[in-house]
Every structure is written in C-alpha cells, then in structure tokens.
JSON list of C-alpha atoms in Angstrom, two decimals:
[
{"chain": "A", "resi": 651, "resn": "UNK", "atom": "CA", "xyz": [-0.08, 0.26, -0.07]},
{"chain": "A", "resi": 652, "resn": "UNK", "atom": "CA", "xyz": [1.49, 3.27, -1.18]},
{"chain": "A", "resi": 653, "resn": "UNK", "atom": "CA", "xyz": [2.28, 6.12, 1.89]},
{"chain": "A", "resi": 654, "resn": "UNK", "atom": "CA", "xyz": [1.17, 9.34, 1.79]},
{"chain": "A", "resi": 655, "resn": "UNK", "atom": "CA", "xyz": [2.38, 11.37, -1.32]},
{"chain": "A", "resi": 656, "resn": "UNK", "atom": "CA", "xyz": [2.85, 14.42, -1.76]},
{"chain": "A", "resi": 657, "resn": "UNK", "atom": "CA", "xyz": [3.49, 16.84, -5.33]},
{"chain": "A", "resi": 658, "resn": "UNK", "atom": "CA", "xyz": [5.55, 18.21, -6.40]},
{"chain": "A", "resi": 659, "resn": "UNK", "atom": "CA", "xyz": [8.65, 17.43, -4.61]},
{"chain": "A", "resi": 660, "resn": "UNK", "atom": "CA", "xyz": [10.77, 20.94, -5.24]},
{"chain": "A", "resi": 661, "resn": "UNK", "atom": "CA", "xyz": [9.19, 24.09, -6.55]},
{"chain": "A", "resi": 662, "resn": "UNK", "atom": "CA", "xyz": [10.50, 27.27, -6.93]},
{"chain": "A", "resi": 663, "resn": "UNK", "atom": "CA", "xyz": [8.14, 30.62, -7.26]},
{"chain": "A", "resi": 664, "resn": "UNK", "atom": "CA", "xyz": [8.83, 34.21, -7.72]},
{"chain": "A", "resi": 665, "resn": "UNK", "atom": "CA", "xyz": [7.50, 36.67, -4.81]},
{"chain": "A", "resi": 666, "resn": "UNK", "atom": "CA", "xyz": [3.75, 37.82, -5.57]},
{"chain": "A", "resi": 667, "resn": "UNK", "atom": "CA", "xyz": [2.99, 34.46, -7.28]},
{"chain": "A", "resi": 668, "resn": "UNK", "atom": "CA", "xyz": [0.51, 31.73, -6.11]},
{"chain": "A", "resi": 669, "resn": "UNK", "atom": "CA", "xyz": [1.12, 27.95, -5.38]},
{"chain": "A", "resi": 670, "resn": "UNK", "atom": "CA", "xyz": [-0.65, 24.62, -4.84]},
{"chain": "A", "resi": 671, "resn": "UNK", "atom": "CA", "xyz": [0.71, 21.67, -3.09]},
{"chain": "A", "resi": 672, "resn": "UNK", "atom": "CA", "xyz": [-1.13, 18.41, -3.34]},
{"chain": "A", "resi": 673, "resn": "UNK", "atom": "CA", "xyz": [-1.42, 15.39, -0.91]},
{"chain": "A", "resi": 674, "resn": "UNK", "atom": "CA", "xyz": [-2.95, 11.94, -1.30]},
{"chain": "A", "resi": 675, "resn": "UNK", "atom": "CA", "xyz": [-3.39, 10.18, 1.90]},
{"chain": "A", "resi": 676, "resn": "UNK", "atom": "CA", "xyz": [-3.10, 6.49, 2.77]},
{"chain": "A", "resi": 677, "resn": "UNK", "atom": "CA", "xyz": [-5.93, 4.49, 1.75]},
{"chain": "A", "resi": 678, "resn": "UNK", "atom": "CA", "xyz": [-8.63, 4.72, 4.51]},
{"chain": "A", "resi": 679, "resn": "UNK", "atom": "CA", "xyz": [-7.32, 7.65, 6.17]},
{"chain": "A", "resi": 680, "resn": "UNK", "atom": "CA", "xyz": [-9.85, 10.54, 6.22]},
{"chain": "A", "resi": 681, "resn": "UNK", "atom": "CA", "xyz": [-7.70, 13.04, 8.11]},
{"chain": "A", "resi": 682, "resn": "UNK", "atom": "CA", "xyz": [-5.11, 15.23, 6.27]},
{"chain": "A", "resi": 683, "resn": "UNK", "atom": "CA", "xyz": [-2.75, 17.74, 8.17]},
{"chain": "A", "resi": 684, "resn": "UNK", "atom": "CA", "xyz": [-0.44, 20.24, 6.80]},
{"chain": "A", "resi": 685, "resn": "UNK", "atom": "CA", "xyz": [2.73, 21.47, 8.31]},
{"chain": "A", "resi": 686, "resn": "UNK", "atom": "CA", "xyz": [5.29, 24.00, 7.51]},
{"chain": "A", "resi": 687, "resn": "UNK", "atom": "CA", "xyz": [8.65, 23.38, 8.32]},
{"chain": "A", "resi": 688, "resn": "UNK", "atom": "CA", "xyz": [11.13, 26.27, 8.19]},
{"chain": "A", "resi": 689, "resn": "UNK", "atom": "CA", "xyz": [14.78, 25.35, 7.80]},
{"chain": "A", "resi": 690, "resn": "UNK", "atom": "CA", "xyz": [16.08, 24.67, 11.36]},
{"chain": "A", "resi": 691, "resn": "UNK", "atom": "CA", "xyz": [13.01, 24.35, 13.36]},
{"chain": "A", "resi": 692, "resn": "UNK", "atom": "CA", "xyz": [10.42, 21.84, 13.81]},
{"chain": "A", "resi": 693, "resn": "UNK", "atom": "CA", "xyz": [7.27, 21.65, 11.77]},
{"chain": "A", "resi": 694, "resn": "UNK", "atom": "CA", "xyz": [4.45, 24.21, 12.55]},
{"chain": "A", "resi": 695, "resn": "UNK", "atom": "CA", "xyz": [0.52, 23.20, 12.21]},
{"chain": "A", "resi": 696, "resn": "UNK", "atom": "CA", "xyz": [-1.47, 24.74, 9.36]},
{"chain": "A", "resi": 697, "resn": "UNK", "atom": "CA", "xyz": [-4.45, 22.93, 8.91]},
{"chain": "A", "resi": 698, "resn": "UNK", "atom": "CA", "xyz": [-6.18, 19.96, 9.58]},
{"chain": "A", "resi": 699, "resn": "UNK", "atom": "CA", "xyz": [-9.32, 18.52, 7.41]},
{"chain": "A", "resi": 700, "resn": "UNK", "atom": "CA", "xyz": [-11.16, 15.47, 8.02]},
{"chain": "A", "resi": 701, "resn": "UNK", "atom": "CA", "xyz": [-14.23, 14.40, 6.20]},
{"chain": "A", "resi": 702, "resn": "UNK", "atom": "CA", "xyz": [-13.84, 17.18, 3.79]},
{"chain": "A", "resi": 703, "resn": "UNK", "atom": "CA", "xyz": [-14.25, 19.86, 6.52]},
{"chain": "A", "resi": 704, "resn": "UNK", "atom": "CA", "xyz": [-11.58, 22.23, 8.17]},
{"chain": "A", "resi": 705, "resn": "UNK", "atom": "CA", "xyz": [-11.23, 20.95, 11.81]},
{"chain": "A", "resi": 706, "resn": "UNK", "atom": "CA", "xyz": [-8.25, 22.72, 13.17]},
{"chain": "A", "resi": 707, "resn": "UNK", "atom": "CA", "xyz": [-6.05, 25.96, 11.93]},
{"chain": "A", "resi": 708, "resn": "UNK", "atom": "CA", "xyz": [-2.92, 27.37, 12.94]},
{"chain": "A", "resi": 709, "resn": "UNK", "atom": "CA", "xyz": [-1.87, 30.60, 13.32]},
{"chain": "A", "resi": 710, "resn": "UNK", "atom": "CA", "xyz": [-1.35, 31.34, 9.65]},
{"chain": "A", "resi": 711, "resn": "UNK", "atom": "CA", "xyz": [-2.34, 34.44, 7.33]},
{"chain": "A", "resi": 712, "resn": "UNK", "atom": "CA", "xyz": [-5.40, 33.97, 5.29]},
{"chain": "A", "resi": 713, "resn": "UNK", "atom": "CA", "xyz": [-3.09, 33.68, 2.13]},
{"chain": "A", "resi": 714, "resn": "UNK", "atom": "CA", "xyz": [-2.73, 30.18, 3.05]},
{"chain": "A", "resi": 715, "resn": "UNK", "atom": "CA", "xyz": [-5.91, 28.05, 2.50]},
{"chain": "A", "resi": 716, "resn": "UNK", "atom": "CA", "xyz": [-6.69, 24.45, 1.96]},
{"chain": "A", "resi": 717, "resn": "UNK", "atom": "CA", "xyz": [-9.68, 22.28, 0.76]},
{"chain": "A", "resi": 718, "resn": "UNK", "atom": "CA", "xyz": [-10.00, 18.12, 0.84]},
{"chain": "A", "resi": 719, "resn": "UNK", "atom": "CA", "xyz": [-11.59, 16.36, -1.80]},
{"chain": "A", "resi": 720, "resn": "UNK", "atom": "CA", "xyz": [-14.31, 13.74, -1.66]},
{"chain": "A", "resi": 721, "resn": "UNK", "atom": "CA", "xyz": [-11.36, 11.04, -2.10]},
{"chain": "A", "resi": 722, "resn": "UNK", "atom": "CA", "xyz": [-9.56, 12.56, 0.71]},
{"chain": "A", "resi": 723, "resn": "UNK", "atom": "CA", "xyz": [-6.85, 13.98, -1.28]},
{"chain": "A", "resi": 724, "resn": "UNK", "atom": "CA", "xyz": [-6.01, 17.29, -0.02]},
{"chain": "A", "resi": 725, "resn": "UNK", "atom": "CA", "xyz": [-4.42, 20.92, -1.52]},
{"chain": "A", "resi": 726, "resn": "UNK", "atom": "CA", "xyz": [-2.76, 23.64, 0.13]},
{"chain": "A", "resi": 727, "resn": "UNK", "atom": "CA", "xyz": [-2.87, 26.95, -1.65]},
{"chain": "A", "resi": 728, "resn": "UNK", "atom": "CA", "xyz": [-0.63, 30.08, -1.02]},
{"chain": "A", "resi": 729, "resn": "UNK", "atom": "CA", "xyz": [-1.34, 33.43, -2.40]},
{"chain": "A", "resi": 730, "resn": "UNK", "atom": "CA", "xyz": [0.80, 36.36, -2.69]},
{"chain": "A", "resi": 731, "resn": "UNK", "atom": "CA", "xyz": [3.93, 34.22, -1.79]},
{"chain": "A", "resi": 732, "resn": "UNK", "atom": "CA", "xyz": [6.62, 36.04, 0.41]},
{"chain": "A", "resi": 733, "resn": "UNK", "atom": "CA", "xyz": [10.08, 34.73, 0.82]},
{"chain": "A", "resi": 734, "resn": "UNK", "atom": "CA", "xyz": [9.57, 33.94, 4.21]},
{"chain": "A", "resi": 735, "resn": "UNK", "atom": "CA", "xyz": [6.84, 31.23, 2.89]},
{"chain": "A", "resi": 736, "resn": "UNK", "atom": "CA", "xyz": [10.09, 29.27, 1.79]},
{"chain": "A", "resi": 737, "resn": "UNK", "atom": "CA", "xyz": [9.95, 25.75, 3.62]},
{"chain": "A", "resi": 738, "resn": "UNK", "atom": "CA", "xyz": [9.36, 22.44, 3.70]},
{"chain": "A", "resi": 739, "resn": "UNK", "atom": "CA", "xyz": [5.56, 21.67, 3.58]},
{"chain": "A", "resi": 740, "resn": "UNK", "atom": "CA", "xyz": [4.26, 18.36, 5.06]},
{"chain": "A", "resi": 741, "resn": "UNK", "atom": "CA", "xyz": [1.24, 16.75, 4.85]},
{"chain": "A", "resi": 742, "resn": "UNK", "atom": "CA", "xyz": [0.20, 14.05, 7.40]},
{"chain": "A", "resi": 743, "resn": "UNK", "atom": "CA", "xyz": [-2.45, 11.60, 7.19]},
{"chain": "A", "resi": 744, "resn": "UNK", "atom": "CA", "xyz": [-4.23, 9.47, 9.92]},
{"chain": "A", "resi": 745, "resn": "UNK", "atom": "CA", "xyz": [-7.28, 7.96, 11.29]},
{"chain": "A", "resi": 746, "resn": "UNK", "atom": "CA", "xyz": [-8.70, 10.68, 13.41]},
{"chain": "A", "resi": 747, "resn": "UNK", "atom": "CA", "xyz": [-12.29, 11.00, 15.17]},
{"chain": "A", "resi": 748, "resn": "UNK", "atom": "CA", "xyz": [-14.01, 13.86, 16.20]},
{"chain": "A", "resi": 749, "resn": "UNK", "atom": "CA", "xyz": [-12.24, 13.28, 19.70]},
{"chain": "A", "resi": 750, "resn": "UNK", "atom": "CA", "xyz": [-8.44, 13.16, 18.33]},
{"chain": "A", "resi": 751, "resn": "UNK", "atom": "CA", "xyz": [-6.10, 10.84, 16.46]},
{"chain": "A", "resi": 752, "resn": "UNK", "atom": "CA", "xyz": [-6.44, 7.17, 16.50]},
{"chain": "A", "resi": 753, "resn": "UNK", "atom": "CA", "xyz": [-3.30, 6.35, 14.83]},
{"chain": "A", "resi": 754, "resn": "UNK", "atom": "CA", "xyz": [-0.06, 7.95, 14.43]},
{"chain": "A", "resi": 755, "resn": "UNK", "atom": "CA", "xyz": [0.18, 10.45, 11.73]},
{"chain": "A", "resi": 756, "resn": "UNK", "atom": "CA", "xyz": [2.29, 8.87, 8.63]},
{"chain": "A", "resi": 757, "resn": "UNK", "atom": "CA", "xyz": [4.12, 11.63, 6.72]},
{"chain": "A", "resi": 758, "resn": "UNK", "atom": "CA", "xyz": [4.73, 12.46, 3.07]},
{"chain": "A", "resi": 759, "resn": "UNK", "atom": "CA", "xyz": [8.34, 13.52, 2.04]},
{"chain": "A", "resi": 760, "resn": "UNK", "atom": "CA", "xyz": [7.24, 17.06, 1.69]},
{"chain": "A", "resi": 761, "resn": "UNK", "atom": "CA", "xyz": [7.15, 19.72, -1.11]},
{"chain": "A", "resi": 762, "resn": "UNK", "atom": "CA", "xyz": [10.36, 22.21, -0.64]},
{"chain": "A", "resi": 763, "resn": "UNK", "atom": "CA", "xyz": [8.96, 25.49, -2.00]},
{"chain": "A", "resi": 764, "resn": "UNK", "atom": "CA", "xyz": [11.60, 28.18, -2.51]},
{"chain": "A", "resi": 765, "resn": "UNK", "atom": "CA", "xyz": [10.23, 31.80, -3.37]},
{"chain": "A", "resi": 766, "resn": "UNK", "atom": "CA", "xyz": [12.88, 34.07, -5.10]},
{"chain": "B", "resi": 752, "resn": "UNK", "atom": "CA", "xyz": [8.45, 30.00, 26.48]},
{"chain": "B", "resi": 753, "resn": "UNK", "atom": "CA", "xyz": [7.50, 27.06, 23.74]},
{"chain": "B", "resi": 754, "resn": "UNK", "atom": "CA", "xyz": [5.03, 24.64, 24.39]},
{"chain": "B", "resi": 755, "resn": "UNK", "atom": "CA", "xyz": [7.60, 21.57, 23.67]},
{"chain": "B", "resi": 756, "resn": "UNK", "atom": "CA", "xyz": [10.86, 22.00, 24.55]},
{"chain": "B", "resi": 757, "resn": "UNK", "atom": "CA", "xyz": [13.75, 19.48, 23.61]},
{"chain": "B", "resi": 758, "resn": "UNK", "atom": "CA", "xyz": [17.03, 18.79, 24.90]},
{"chain": "B", "resi": 759, "resn": "UNK", "atom": "CA", "xyz": [19.68, 18.58, 23.91]},
{"chain": "B", "resi": 760, "resn": "UNK", "atom": "CA", "xyz": [19.57, 20.78, 20.86]},
{"chain": "B", "resi": 761, "resn": "UNK", "atom": "CA", "xyz": [22.73, 19.04, 19.13]},
{"chain": "B", "resi": 762, "resn": "UNK", "atom": "CA", "xyz": [24.19, 15.45, 20.26]},
{"chain": "B", "resi": 763, "resn": "UNK", "atom": "CA", "xyz": [27.36, 14.07, 18.86]},
{"chain": "B", "resi": 764, "resn": "UNK", "atom": "CA", "xyz": [28.38, 10.68, 20.11]},
{"chain": "B", "resi": 765, "resn": "UNK", "atom": "CA", "xyz": [30.41, 8.00, 19.11]},
{"chain": "B", "resi": 766, "resn": "UNK", "atom": "CA", "xyz": [29.35, 4.39, 17.72]},
{"chain": "B", "resi": 767, "resn": "UNK", "atom": "CA", "xyz": [27.83, 1.99, 20.40]},
{"chain": "B", "resi": 768, "resn": "UNK", "atom": "CA", "xyz": [26.92, 4.82, 22.99]},
{"chain": "B", "resi": 769, "resn": "UNK", "atom": "CA", "xyz": [23.52, 4.86, 24.57]},
{"chain": "B", "resi": 770, "resn": "UNK", "atom": "CA", "xyz": [21.69, 8.04, 23.38]},
{"chain": "B", "resi": 771, "resn": "UNK", "atom": "CA", "xyz": [19.01, 9.75, 25.49]},
{"chain": "B", "resi": 772, "resn": "UNK", "atom": "CA", "xyz": [16.76, 12.75, 24.10]},
{"chain": "B", "resi": 773, "resn": "UNK", "atom": "CA", "xyz": [14.56, 14.55, 26.20]},
{"chain": "B", "resi": 774, "resn": "UNK", "atom": "CA", "xyz": [10.99, 16.32, 25.72]},
{"chain": "B", "resi": 775, "resn": "UNK", "atom": "CA", "xyz": [9.36, 18.41, 28.09]},
{"chain": "B", "resi": 776, "resn": "UNK", "atom": "CA", "xyz": [5.69, 19.88, 27.48]},
{"chain": "B", "resi": 777, "resn": "UNK", "atom": "CA", "xyz": [3.52, 22.44, 29.04]},
{"chain": "B", "resi": 778, "resn": "UNK", "atom": "CA", "xyz": [-0.06, 21.51, 27.97]},
{"chain": "B", "resi": 779, "resn": "UNK", "atom": "CA", "xyz": [-2.21, 18.81, 28.37]},
{"chain": "B", "resi": 780, "resn": "UNK", "atom": "CA", "xyz": [-1.78, 16.20, 25.67]},
{"chain": "B", "resi": 781, "resn": "UNK", "atom": "CA", "xyz": [-3.55, 13.09, 24.77]},
{"chain": "B", "resi": 782, "resn": "UNK", "atom": "CA", "xyz": [-0.40, 11.46, 23.17]},
{"chain": "B", "resi": 783, "resn": "UNK", "atom": "CA", "xyz": [2.99, 12.04, 22.31]},
{"chain": "B", "resi": 784, "resn": "UNK", "atom": "CA", "xyz": [4.83, 11.19, 19.05]},
{"chain": "B", "resi": 785, "resn": "UNK", "atom": "CA", "xyz": [8.30, 10.76, 18.29]},
{"chain": "B", "resi": 786, "resn": "UNK", "atom": "CA", "xyz": [9.60, 11.38, 14.55]},
{"chain": "B", "resi": 787, "resn": "UNK", "atom": "CA", "xyz": [12.51, 10.68, 12.98]},
{"chain": "B", "resi": 788, "resn": "UNK", "atom": "CA", "xyz": [13.82, 13.06, 9.85]},
{"chain": "B", "resi": 789, "resn": "UNK", "atom": "CA", "xyz": [16.82, 12.10, 7.91]},
{"chain": "B", "resi": 790, "resn": "UNK", "atom": "CA", "xyz": [18.67, 15.03, 5.41]},
{"chain": "B", "resi": 791, "resn": "UNK", "atom": "CA", "xyz": [16.37, 15.81, 2.66]},
{"chain": "B", "resi": 792, "resn": "UNK", "atom": "CA", "xyz": [13.30, 16.13, 4.80]},
{"chain": "B", "resi": 793, "resn": "UNK", "atom": "CA", "xyz": [11.44, 12.63, 4.92]},
{"chain": "B", "resi": 794, "resn": "UNK", "atom": "CA", "xyz": [9.79, 12.19, 8.26]},
{"chain": "B", "resi": 795, "resn": "UNK", "atom": "CA", "xyz": [8.99, 8.75, 9.76]},
{"chain": "B", "resi": 796, "resn": "UNK", "atom": "CA", "xyz": [6.88, 8.27, 12.90]},
{"chain": "B", "resi": 797, "resn": "UNK", "atom": "CA", "xyz": [8.53, 6.20, 15.39]},
{"chain": "B", "resi": 798, "resn": "UNK", "atom": "CA", "xyz": [6.54, 6.17, 18.33]},
{"chain": "B", "resi": 799, "resn": "UNK", "atom": "CA", "xyz": [2.74, 7.32, 19.52]},
{"chain": "B", "resi": 800, "resn": "UNK", "atom": "CA", "xyz": [2.46, 6.72, 23.11]},
{"chain": "B", "resi": 801, "resn": "UNK", "atom": "CA", "xyz": [0.19, 7.95, 25.74]},
{"chain": "B", "resi": 802, "resn": "UNK", "atom": "CA", "xyz": [1.49, 6.31, 29.00]},
{"chain": "B", "resi": 803, "resn": "UNK", "atom": "CA", "xyz": [4.31, 4.09, 30.01]},
{"chain": "B", "resi": 804, "resn": "UNK", "atom": "CA", "xyz": [7.16, 2.58, 27.45]},
{"chain": "B", "resi": 805, "resn": "UNK", "atom": "CA", "xyz": [7.44, 1.39, 24.18]},
{"chain": "B", "resi": 806, "resn": "UNK", "atom": "CA", "xyz": [10.07, -0.42, 22.28]},
{"chain": "B", "resi": 807, "resn": "UNK", "atom": "CA", "xyz": [10.86, -1.12, 18.50]},
{"chain": "B", "resi": 808, "resn": "UNK", "atom": "CA", "xyz": [14.45, -2.67, 18.48]},
{"chain": "B", "resi": 809, "resn": "UNK", "atom": "CA", "xyz": [17.28, -0.39, 19.51]},
{"chain": "B", "resi": 810, "resn": "UNK", "atom": "CA", "xyz": [14.65, 2.28, 20.15]},
{"chain": "B", "resi": 811, "resn": "UNK", "atom": "CA", "xyz": [12.81, 2.77, 23.54]},
{"chain": "B", "resi": 812, "resn": "UNK", "atom": "CA", "xyz": [10.09, 5.79, 24.26]},
{"chain": "B", "resi": 813, "resn": "UNK", "atom": "CA", "xyz": [9.10, 6.41, 27.82]},
{"chain": "B", "resi": 814, "resn": "UNK", "atom": "CA", "xyz": [6.76, 9.07, 29.20]},
{"chain": "B", "resi": 815, "resn": "UNK", "atom": "CA", "xyz": [5.69, 10.50, 32.17]},
{"chain": "B", "resi": 816, "resn": "UNK", "atom": "CA", "xyz": [2.26, 12.33, 31.84]},
{"chain": "B", "resi": 817, "resn": "UNK", "atom": "CA", "xyz": [2.53, 13.64, 35.88]},
{"chain": "B", "resi": 818, "resn": "UNK", "atom": "CA", "xyz": [5.89, 15.08, 34.82]},
{"chain": "B", "resi": 819, "resn": "UNK", "atom": "CA", "xyz": [4.88, 16.16, 31.29]},
{"chain": "B", "resi": 820, "resn": "UNK", "atom": "CA", "xyz": [8.02, 14.47, 30.06]},
{"chain": "B", "resi": 821, "resn": "UNK", "atom": "CA", "xyz": [9.09, 11.97, 27.60]},
{"chain": "B", "resi": 822, "resn": "UNK", "atom": "CA", "xyz": [12.52, 10.55, 26.56]},
{"chain": "B", "resi": 823, "resn": "UNK", "atom": "CA", "xyz": [13.67, 8.54, 23.52]},
{"chain": "B", "resi": 824, "resn": "UNK", "atom": "CA", "xyz": [16.65, 6.42, 24.12]},
{"chain": "B", "resi": 825, "resn": "UNK", "atom": "CA", "xyz": [18.49, 4.58, 21.34]},
{"chain": "B", "resi": 826, "resn": "UNK", "atom": "CA", "xyz": [20.71, 1.45, 22.51]},
{"chain": "B", "resi": 827, "resn": "UNK", "atom": "CA", "xyz": [24.06, 0.87, 20.73]},
{"chain": "B", "resi": 828, "resn": "UNK", "atom": "CA", "xyz": [23.80, 3.63, 18.29]},
{"chain": "B", "resi": 829, "resn": "UNK", "atom": "CA", "xyz": [24.72, 3.39, 14.80]},
{"chain": "B", "resi": 830, "resn": "UNK", "atom": "CA", "xyz": [25.72, 5.99, 12.00]},
{"chain": "B", "resi": 831, "resn": "UNK", "atom": "CA", "xyz": [22.79, 5.18, 10.20]},
{"chain": "B", "resi": 832, "resn": "UNK", "atom": "CA", "xyz": [20.77, 6.55, 13.76]},
{"chain": "B", "resi": 833, "resn": "UNK", "atom": "CA", "xyz": [22.14, 10.01, 12.46]},
{"chain": "B", "resi": 834, "resn": "UNK", "atom": "CA", "xyz": [19.22, 12.17, 11.83]},
{"chain": "B", "resi": 835, "resn": "UNK", "atom": "CA", "xyz": [16.99, 14.97, 13.69]},
{"chain": "B", "resi": 836, "resn": "UNK", "atom": "CA", "xyz": [14.76, 13.50, 16.23]},
{"chain": "B", "resi": 837, "resn": "UNK", "atom": "CA", "xyz": [11.19, 15.50, 16.93]},
{"chain": "B", "resi": 838, "resn": "UNK", "atom": "CA", "xyz": [9.14, 15.37, 19.77]},
{"chain": "B", "resi": 839, "resn": "UNK", "atom": "CA", "xyz": [5.41, 16.22, 18.86]},
{"chain": "B", "resi": 840, "resn": "UNK", "atom": "CA", "xyz": [2.68, 16.32, 21.35]},
{"chain": "B", "resi": 841, "resn": "UNK", "atom": "CA", "xyz": [-0.94, 15.97, 20.40]},
{"chain": "B", "resi": 842, "resn": "UNK", "atom": "CA", "xyz": [-4.08, 17.94, 21.08]},
{"chain": "B", "resi": 843, "resn": "UNK", "atom": "CA", "xyz": [-7.45, 17.30, 19.50]},
{"chain": "B", "resi": 844, "resn": "UNK", "atom": "CA", "xyz": [-6.98, 18.46, 16.10]},
{"chain": "B", "resi": 845, "resn": "UNK", "atom": "CA", "xyz": [-3.07, 19.18, 15.69]},
{"chain": "B", "resi": 846, "resn": "UNK", "atom": "CA", "xyz": [0.44, 18.03, 16.81]},
{"chain": "B", "resi": 847, "resn": "UNK", "atom": "CA", "xyz": [2.57, 20.76, 18.28]},
{"chain": "B", "resi": 848, "resn": "UNK", "atom": "CA", "xyz": [6.24, 19.92, 17.68]},
{"chain": "B", "resi": 849, "resn": "UNK", "atom": "CA", "xyz": [9.69, 20.87, 19.54]},
{"chain": "B", "resi": 850, "resn": "UNK", "atom": "CA", "xyz": [12.63, 22.10, 17.41]},
{"chain": "B", "resi": 851, "resn": "UNK", "atom": "CA", "xyz": [14.11, 18.52, 17.25]},
{"chain": "B", "resi": 852, "resn": "UNK", "atom": "CA", "xyz": [17.36, 17.25, 18.20]},
{"chain": "B", "resi": 853, "resn": "UNK", "atom": "CA", "xyz": [20.32, 16.89, 15.51]},
{"chain": "B", "resi": 854, "resn": "UNK", "atom": "CA", "xyz": [21.87, 13.64, 16.22]},
{"chain": "B", "resi": 855, "resn": "UNK", "atom": "CA", "xyz": [25.03, 12.58, 14.95]},
{"chain": "B", "resi": 856, "resn": "UNK", "atom": "CA", "xyz": [26.54, 9.10, 15.45]},
{"chain": "B", "resi": 857, "resn": "UNK", "atom": "CA", "xyz": [30.35, 8.79, 14.35]},
{"chain": "B", "resi": 858, "resn": "UNK", "atom": "CA", "xyz": [31.88, 5.47, 13.37]}
]
C-alpha cells in the first residue's frame, strides 16, 4: 500500500505568485494535516481536514488556504508568496475521530518550496 | 516559552553509545509522538504513546504524564541513526512539535 504522497517534491516560485501543493493520504485515512517546516525548526501546524471539512487552523495568514476532496486527497494553496514562505511543506494523514487521533500520523516526503 | 522543549538541541556521540533525548511539554495532551527526520526532509513516525513505555528494536520511548516529560533512548547507536529527532504533542486537532534534536553518531 502506498504511503502518503505529495507533489511536487520541489518548487521554485517568484514573490507574489500563487502555489498549489497536493497530498494523497494513505488509503482509509480520512484526516489530512498540513505543516510548514522552516529550516532548523520543527514543523508548524497549518490546517487539519477531516471528511472534507476544516477541523483546525494554525496561526497562519489568510493567504494560506486548503481543501479536501471526496477521495480525501488535499490541496494547500498559498497566495501572494513571500520570501518567508520558503519552507518544507509536510502533509500527514491519520485515522482521526472527532475526539482526536486514533493512530500516529504518517508523513509524506514533503514539498520543498523556494520563493525567490 | 515554547509548548514543547527538547534537549539537547545537538548531540554527537560515538558508535555504540547509549543515547537519550528529552522532551518536556507544558500543555495537556492525549498522546506524544517521536519522529525521525533524515536529510532531505522525509519524516518517519517512530512512536506514538500516551503512557508508560514502548520499544521497537534499539529504540525505547518513555513518557511520564504527571511530570509532562518523555525520553527517547537509542541503545547501541549506529551512524545510520544520525538524523533529527522531533517530539510532537497531540491535542485534539493538531500536533505541536519541538525544534528537534540533531543527532550525529560517528563511526
């Protein structure tokens, strides 16, 4: 069974552009979370989606948005890119109920975004 | 003060040494995760635990809920254990991570 897959693996964008990152969870996992990891720091929570609804949002500006599709895959969108958005963007899938995680989170390899 | 603090931030040891990485947290949690991140970014989940102790091969994780503290131990360390080890605490919707501990095992 495939693990969590993210695309693209690397991306270079110019300031002010828009970017879309994609994530496919492990089969059977209905929860997808997005994290931003800046070099030298731990991942920071951006969003959690479950059953196509946003269930949690981290302290990120409105330029960041996401959605989850009926097949539970997810997209993370970032508008008006800034140099500071350069980071590794990680997607994690898990079994999750309304009261919390039922399994550990399984992470994709990440998308490394460079904004120039 | 960060919600999750790891120590040490950097650790260099010789092959075969016993390694301990510590994680302290300040919030109520339902579980704690230990992750391993190799150069290039890929993250592997090592443990998810909410009480007591878990063991996988040479890796052991313990948690003390009352003291809000967890440790990750590596026995008979090997150069392939060189990586960043990240502690994450689990709330209802999200994981909050520490900054990571960079471990280097020299042959």
